[in-house]
XYZ file of C-alpha atoms in Angstrom:
361
model
C 24.367 -52.685 12.308
C 20.805 -52.586 13.522
C 18.268 -49.560 12.920
C 18.052 -50.302 9.180
C 14.140 -50.344 9.431
C 12.846 -49.614 5.738
C 9.053 -49.211 4.912
C 9.358 -51.926 2.226
C 10.821 -54.340 4.646
C 7.865 -53.591 6.766
C 5.396 -55.173 4.260
C 7.842 -57.751 3.750
C 7.820 -58.814 7.463
C 3.909 -58.586 7.666
C 3.601 -61.066 4.657
C 6.210 -63.265 5.801
C 4.715 -63.353 9.614
C 1.200 -64.063 8.241
C 2.737 -67.048 6.323
C 4.722 -68.287 9.190
C 1.553 -68.044 11.686
C -0.337 -70.174 9.267
C 2.417 -72.614 7.929
C 4.833 -73.187 10.835
C 4.402 -76.092 12.947
C 4.362 -75.645 16.735
C 7.600 -75.390 18.652
C 8.166 -79.202 20.005
C 8.699 -79.352 23.668
C 11.734 -81.578 23.033
C 13.531 -78.810 20.842
C 17.288 -79.144 21.509
C 18.899 -76.698 19.227
C 18.558 -73.060 18.996
C 19.920 -70.206 16.954
C 19.752 -66.632 17.948
C 20.944 -63.767 15.229
C 22.167 -60.474 15.656
C 23.931 -57.647 13.517
C 27.018 -55.636 14.043
C 26.400 -53.214 16.723
C 28.296 -52.270 19.924
C 25.606 -53.237 22.125
C 25.369 -56.997 20.699
C 29.283 -57.360 20.471
C 29.588 -59.285 23.708
C 27.840 -62.054 21.674
C 31.114 -62.460 19.928
C 32.971 -63.091 23.155
C 30.323 -65.665 24.232
C 30.898 -67.326 20.860
C 34.995 -67.289 20.767
C 35.209 -67.958 24.465
C 32.994 -71.042 24.566
C 30.984 -69.474 27.454
C 27.805 -69.960 25.343
C 28.327 -73.474 24.919
C 29.313 -73.990 28.461
C 26.023 -72.439 29.537
C 24.214 -74.510 26.719
C 25.759 -77.900 28.013
C 24.439 -76.947 31.471
C 21.083 -77.215 30.404
C 21.550 -79.802 27.863
C 20.755 -78.052 24.739
C 22.732 -76.449 21.870
C 22.813 -72.726 21.159
C 24.394 -71.222 17.833
C 25.035 -67.393 17.773
C 24.931 -66.218 14.026
C 25.922 -62.872 12.805
C 23.492 -61.524 10.115
C 25.029 -59.030 8.002
C 21.634 -57.521 6.804
C 19.639 -56.444 9.838
C 16.259 -56.485 8.164
C 16.840 -59.660 6.539
C 17.721 -61.126 10.092
C 14.519 -60.127 11.518
C 12.506 -61.515 8.787
C 14.539 -64.826 9.218
C 13.376 -64.469 12.798
C 9.761 -64.008 11.628
C 9.734 -67.013 9.227
C 11.221 -69.193 11.998
C 14.828 -69.782 10.916
C 16.092 -67.968 13.956
C 14.603 -68.609 17.477
C 15.728 -65.073 18.852
C 17.175 -61.907 17.341
C 18.578 -58.888 18.700
C 17.054 -55.822 17.735
C 15.830 -52.334 18.538
C 12.561 -52.204 20.482
C 10.716 -50.088 17.989
C 11.626 -52.694 15.304
C 9.885 -55.466 17.429
C 6.883 -53.427 17.228
C 6.727 -52.615 13.653
C 8.064 -55.906 12.232
C 7.244 -59.221 14.030
C 4.557 -57.567 16.101
C 2.858 -55.715 13.291
C 3.138 -58.672 11.106
C 0.955 -60.767 13.592
C 3.763 -62.557 15.401
C 3.616 -63.211 19.347
C 7.042 -62.156 20.606
C 8.524 -61.768 24.001
C 11.281 -59.217 24.923
C 13.124 -61.425 27.313
C 16.591 -59.660 27.798
C 17.554 -56.058 27.389
C 21.005 -55.329 26.580
C 21.532 -51.635 26.726
C 19.850 -48.261 25.571
C 21.308 -45.641 23.337
C 22.918 -42.892 25.504
C 24.091 -40.609 23.000
C 24.555 -43.031 20.222
C 22.024 -41.242 18.183
C 21.849 -37.381 17.576
C 20.674 -34.436 15.402
C 23.616 -32.461 14.126
C 23.148 -29.017 12.291
C 25.545 -26.827 10.643
C 23.385 -23.589 11.535
C 20.979 -24.366 14.299
C 21.800 -23.893 17.639
C 18.739 -25.384 19.118
C 15.950 -27.711 18.218
C 13.372 -24.890 17.956
C 15.208 -23.524 15.078
C 14.580 -26.648 12.992
C 10.841 -25.784 12.646
C 9.843 -25.797 8.874
C 13.580 -26.955 7.912
C 14.479 -30.017 5.787
C 15.698 -32.491 8.103
C 17.566 -35.429 6.183
C 17.636 -39.157 8.100
C 16.752 -42.536 7.421
C 12.958 -42.378 7.515
C 10.945 -44.784 9.952
C 14.042 -45.806 11.713
C 14.923 -44.743 15.381
C 16.359 -41.664 13.804
C 13.031 -40.625 12.814
C 11.683 -41.517 16.330
C 14.470 -39.072 18.011
C 13.756 -36.418 15.833
C 10.217 -36.871 16.620
C 10.667 -36.904 20.432
C 13.180 -34.015 20.289
C 10.553 -31.516 18.587
C 7.742 -32.758 21.086
C 9.987 -32.082 24.093
C 10.582 -28.581 22.846
C 7.130 -27.861 22.442
C 6.610 -28.309 18.743
C 4.232 -30.693 16.884
C 6.545 -33.631 16.265
C 7.991 -34.188 12.803
C 4.857 -32.445 11.283
C 6.611 -29.310 12.248
C 9.438 -30.142 9.844
C 10.214 -31.478 6.369
C 11.892 -35.080 6.495
C 14.189 -36.158 3.623
C 14.948 -39.903 3.542
C 18.672 -40.904 2.891
C 20.456 -44.107 3.488
C 22.559 -44.682 6.484
C 25.589 -45.590 3.790
C 25.128 -42.209 2.258
C 24.309 -39.561 5.255
C 27.656 -38.955 6.558
C 29.372 -38.219 3.075
C 26.583 -36.012 1.935
C 26.333 -34.048 5.030
C 30.069 -33.369 4.675
C 30.063 -32.484 0.795
C 26.825 -30.751 0.471
C 26.496 -27.251 1.917
C 22.666 -27.136 1.515
C 22.489 -30.169 3.831
C 22.207 -28.680 6.797
C 20.470 -30.822 9.548
C 20.668 -34.343 9.760
C 19.915 -37.405 12.081
C 22.142 -40.290 12.315
C 23.913 -42.507 14.916
C 27.677 -43.578 15.616
C 29.954 -44.217 13.726
C 28.699 -41.787 11.491
C 28.095 -38.927 13.754
C 31.576 -38.256 14.718
C 32.522 -38.340 11.080
C 30.020 -35.871 10.166
C 31.218 -33.478 12.805
C 34.736 -33.749 11.978
C 34.070 -33.356 8.467
C 31.596 -30.641 8.438
C 33.361 -27.432 10.197
C 31.210 -25.714 12.597
C 28.463 -28.303 12.795
C 27.143 -29.480 16.228
C 25.059 -31.723 18.102
C 21.718 -30.006 19.132
C 20.099 -33.186 20.663
C 20.952 -36.651 21.392
C 19.484 -39.734 22.991
C 20.995 -39.022 26.389
C 18.158 -36.672 26.555
C 15.393 -39.504 26.050
C 17.186 -41.969 28.417
C 15.929 -45.669 27.945
C 13.572 -44.732 24.861
C 16.022 -46.447 22.360
C 16.450 -49.834 23.667
C 18.474 -52.816 22.038
C 16.783 -56.208 23.049
C 16.573 -59.899 22.565
C 13.293 -60.893 21.195
C 11.750 -64.623 21.020
C 8.599 -65.982 19.829
C 6.692 -66.157 23.140
C 5.813 -69.947 22.363
C 9.457 -70.891 21.991
C 10.287 -69.671 25.430
C 7.215 -71.018 26.933
C 7.923 -74.549 25.435
C 11.900 -74.102 25.974
C 12.606 -72.411 28.994
C 15.876 -73.699 29.220
C 16.857 -71.840 26.261
C 16.416 -68.645 27.824
C 18.017 -69.396 31.148
C 21.118 -70.527 29.070
C 21.321 -67.451 26.958
C 20.770 -65.054 29.746
C 23.345 -66.919 32.049
C 25.887 -66.648 29.239
C 25.172 -62.902 28.510
C 25.349 -62.072 32.061
C 28.694 -63.539 32.452
C 29.936 -61.414 29.805
C 28.673 -58.206 30.988
C 29.758 -59.331 34.524
C 33.425 -59.221 33.217
C 32.852 -55.600 31.714
C 31.384 -54.530 35.000
C 34.400 -56.029 37.108
C 37.072 -54.611 34.866
C 40.550 -56.134 34.752
C 42.033 -58.483 32.393
C 38.734 -60.410 31.655
C 37.025 -57.333 30.726
C 39.959 -56.244 28.458
C 39.865 -59.691 26.675
C 35.918 -59.037 26.111
C 36.604 -55.707 24.918
C 39.494 -56.622 22.568
C 36.862 -59.269 20.949
C 34.281 -56.533 20.643
C 36.453 -53.996 18.980
C 37.875 -56.518 16.397
C 34.388 -57.463 15.615
C 33.629 -54.029 15.283
C 36.709 -53.080 12.993
C 38.019 -50.407 15.543
C 40.615 -50.194 18.131
C 40.359 -49.594 21.810
C 39.770 -46.082 21.555
C 37.057 -46.403 18.899
C 35.436 -48.971 20.995
C 35.431 -46.731 23.940
C 33.866 -44.035 22.030
C 30.794 -46.181 21.196
C 30.597 -47.708 24.760
C 30.691 -44.330 26.318
C 27.333 -43.405 24.692
C 25.685 -46.932 25.173
C 24.025 -47.629 28.519
C 24.877 -51.189 28.953
C 22.721 -53.139 31.555
C 25.952 -54.682 33.569
C 23.750 -56.475 35.878
C 20.403 -58.375 35.888
C 19.344 -56.480 39.182
C 19.693 -52.956 37.124
C 17.822 -54.714 33.973
C 15.137 -56.224 36.002
C 14.269 -52.743 37.668
C 14.286 -51.180 34.276
C 11.993 -53.871 32.791
C 9.590 -53.595 35.866
C 9.543 -49.713 36.266
C 6.598 -47.731 35.605
C 8.628 -45.536 33.485
C 9.295 -48.298 30.813
C 5.472 -48.453 30.165
C 5.639 -44.613 29.263
C 8.298 -45.180 27.154
C 6.521 -48.195 25.098
C 3.364 -45.620 24.918
C 5.626 -43.059 23.497
C 6.997 -45.865 20.686
C 3.486 -47.167 19.781
C 2.178 -43.769 19.599
C 4.948 -42.559 16.843
C 4.824 -45.946 15.131
C 0.846 -45.904 14.521
C 1.106 -42.134 13.492
C 3.896 -42.888 10.990
C 1.589 -45.714 9.412
C 3.968 -48.498 10.629
C 1.513 -50.678 12.019
C 0.448 -51.728 8.391
C -2.652 -51.731 6.601
C -6.147 -52.263 8.496
C -4.776 -50.921 11.890
C -7.254 -48.186 12.450
C -6.135 -47.387 16.186
C -2.906 -47.249 18.123
C -4.449 -49.965 20.354
C -4.706 -52.469 17.430
C -1.558 -54.131 18.810
C -1.391 -55.403 22.526
C 1.896 -54.636 24.548
C 1.702 -56.662 27.961
C 3.846 -55.187 30.461
C 5.859 -56.998 33.232
C 3.151 -56.565 35.685
C 0.537 -58.146 33.176
C -1.054 -54.770 32.227
C -1.603 -54.124 28.602
C -1.331 -51.199 26.369
C -3.665 -51.655 23.532
C -5.646 -54.800 22.674
C -5.860 -57.690 25.298
C -7.184 -59.751 22.305
C -4.006 -59.096 20.055
C -0.933 -59.172 22.465
C 1.760 -59.073 20.134
C 4.719 -57.817 22.702
C 5.276 -59.192 26.129
C 7.856 -57.740 28.312
C 9.154 -60.794 30.193
C 11.458 -60.448 33.068
C 11.519 -64.048 34.286
C 14.998 -64.815 33.065
C 16.370 -61.512 34.120
C 14.969 -62.172 37.602
C 16.464 -65.802 37.766
C 19.730 -64.246 36.922
C 19.593 -61.522 39.733
C 18.593 -63.956 42.069
C 21.546 -66.277 41.215
C 19.269 -69.057 40.127
C 20.526 -69.733 36.772
């Protein structure tokens, strides 16, 4: 499951990133084998079908390379493996790209977007009927995660001063559902599926008062590689992007092939067809490269990244020594930069999605 960002992991990532930047050799242009990692989450599970169907191998063969897709059970550990150079790319939430590899000094490129949360993440309450009723209340969540970001945006949208208007208490994703159900004093919480349905079912009278469908596009699940890796080895980006859109093309078209992909996804998520549908219904997959390219190049995407970077800086997630929200540069698809042009650490790269949209892979 993605979203396991922990504050201690941030320090580890910064240390690993600095070490990697100093000690790892530059990627060789002749590199022929690549590894892309991911953790269990509905938005990433088409990767399981790419592996089991041989689709990834077929696309890699087309470009004369090898691409291994690796499931990493610990999300943060997977990002740290990417930072250290053990993985060539990793699937992660956009916010985590900023506060882990980018804040750790690693120049990274978002080269493919898979989906955004469209209701998977939510604020649940036993007593409040609106977000405004949360002012001054205790809110339980996994701190410094996208749950924290969602709460901040919900409060701001409702005319409040972000997370400063409430009291937040950290609780792990593994504990939040059971605690919300069993502890009457735990009235308000922020989490994501599959915990949210269990919380609503187990705590009678509880309801969702805000969810990620109200901030469409802001909680993205993306594929990230080191910029140097893609620059030296564009065939890696082409092969992976081609394979990915073959899988999503089946989902878009429906029919027997889509059923095959969904069956593999459901098994990987340890659920059935109904359980998978529940998760997919609140996940906005970019089923076509045309749609994905439009999103990556839209003016709204720059606005979203500004929300994300502002929240991260205000929460101290840029790391020690960062004295401004502009300390880290985020280069948008049009070449404009949010933050420092001298310290660009995130690049929104629509190149491969554009090739897919134009049928040139």
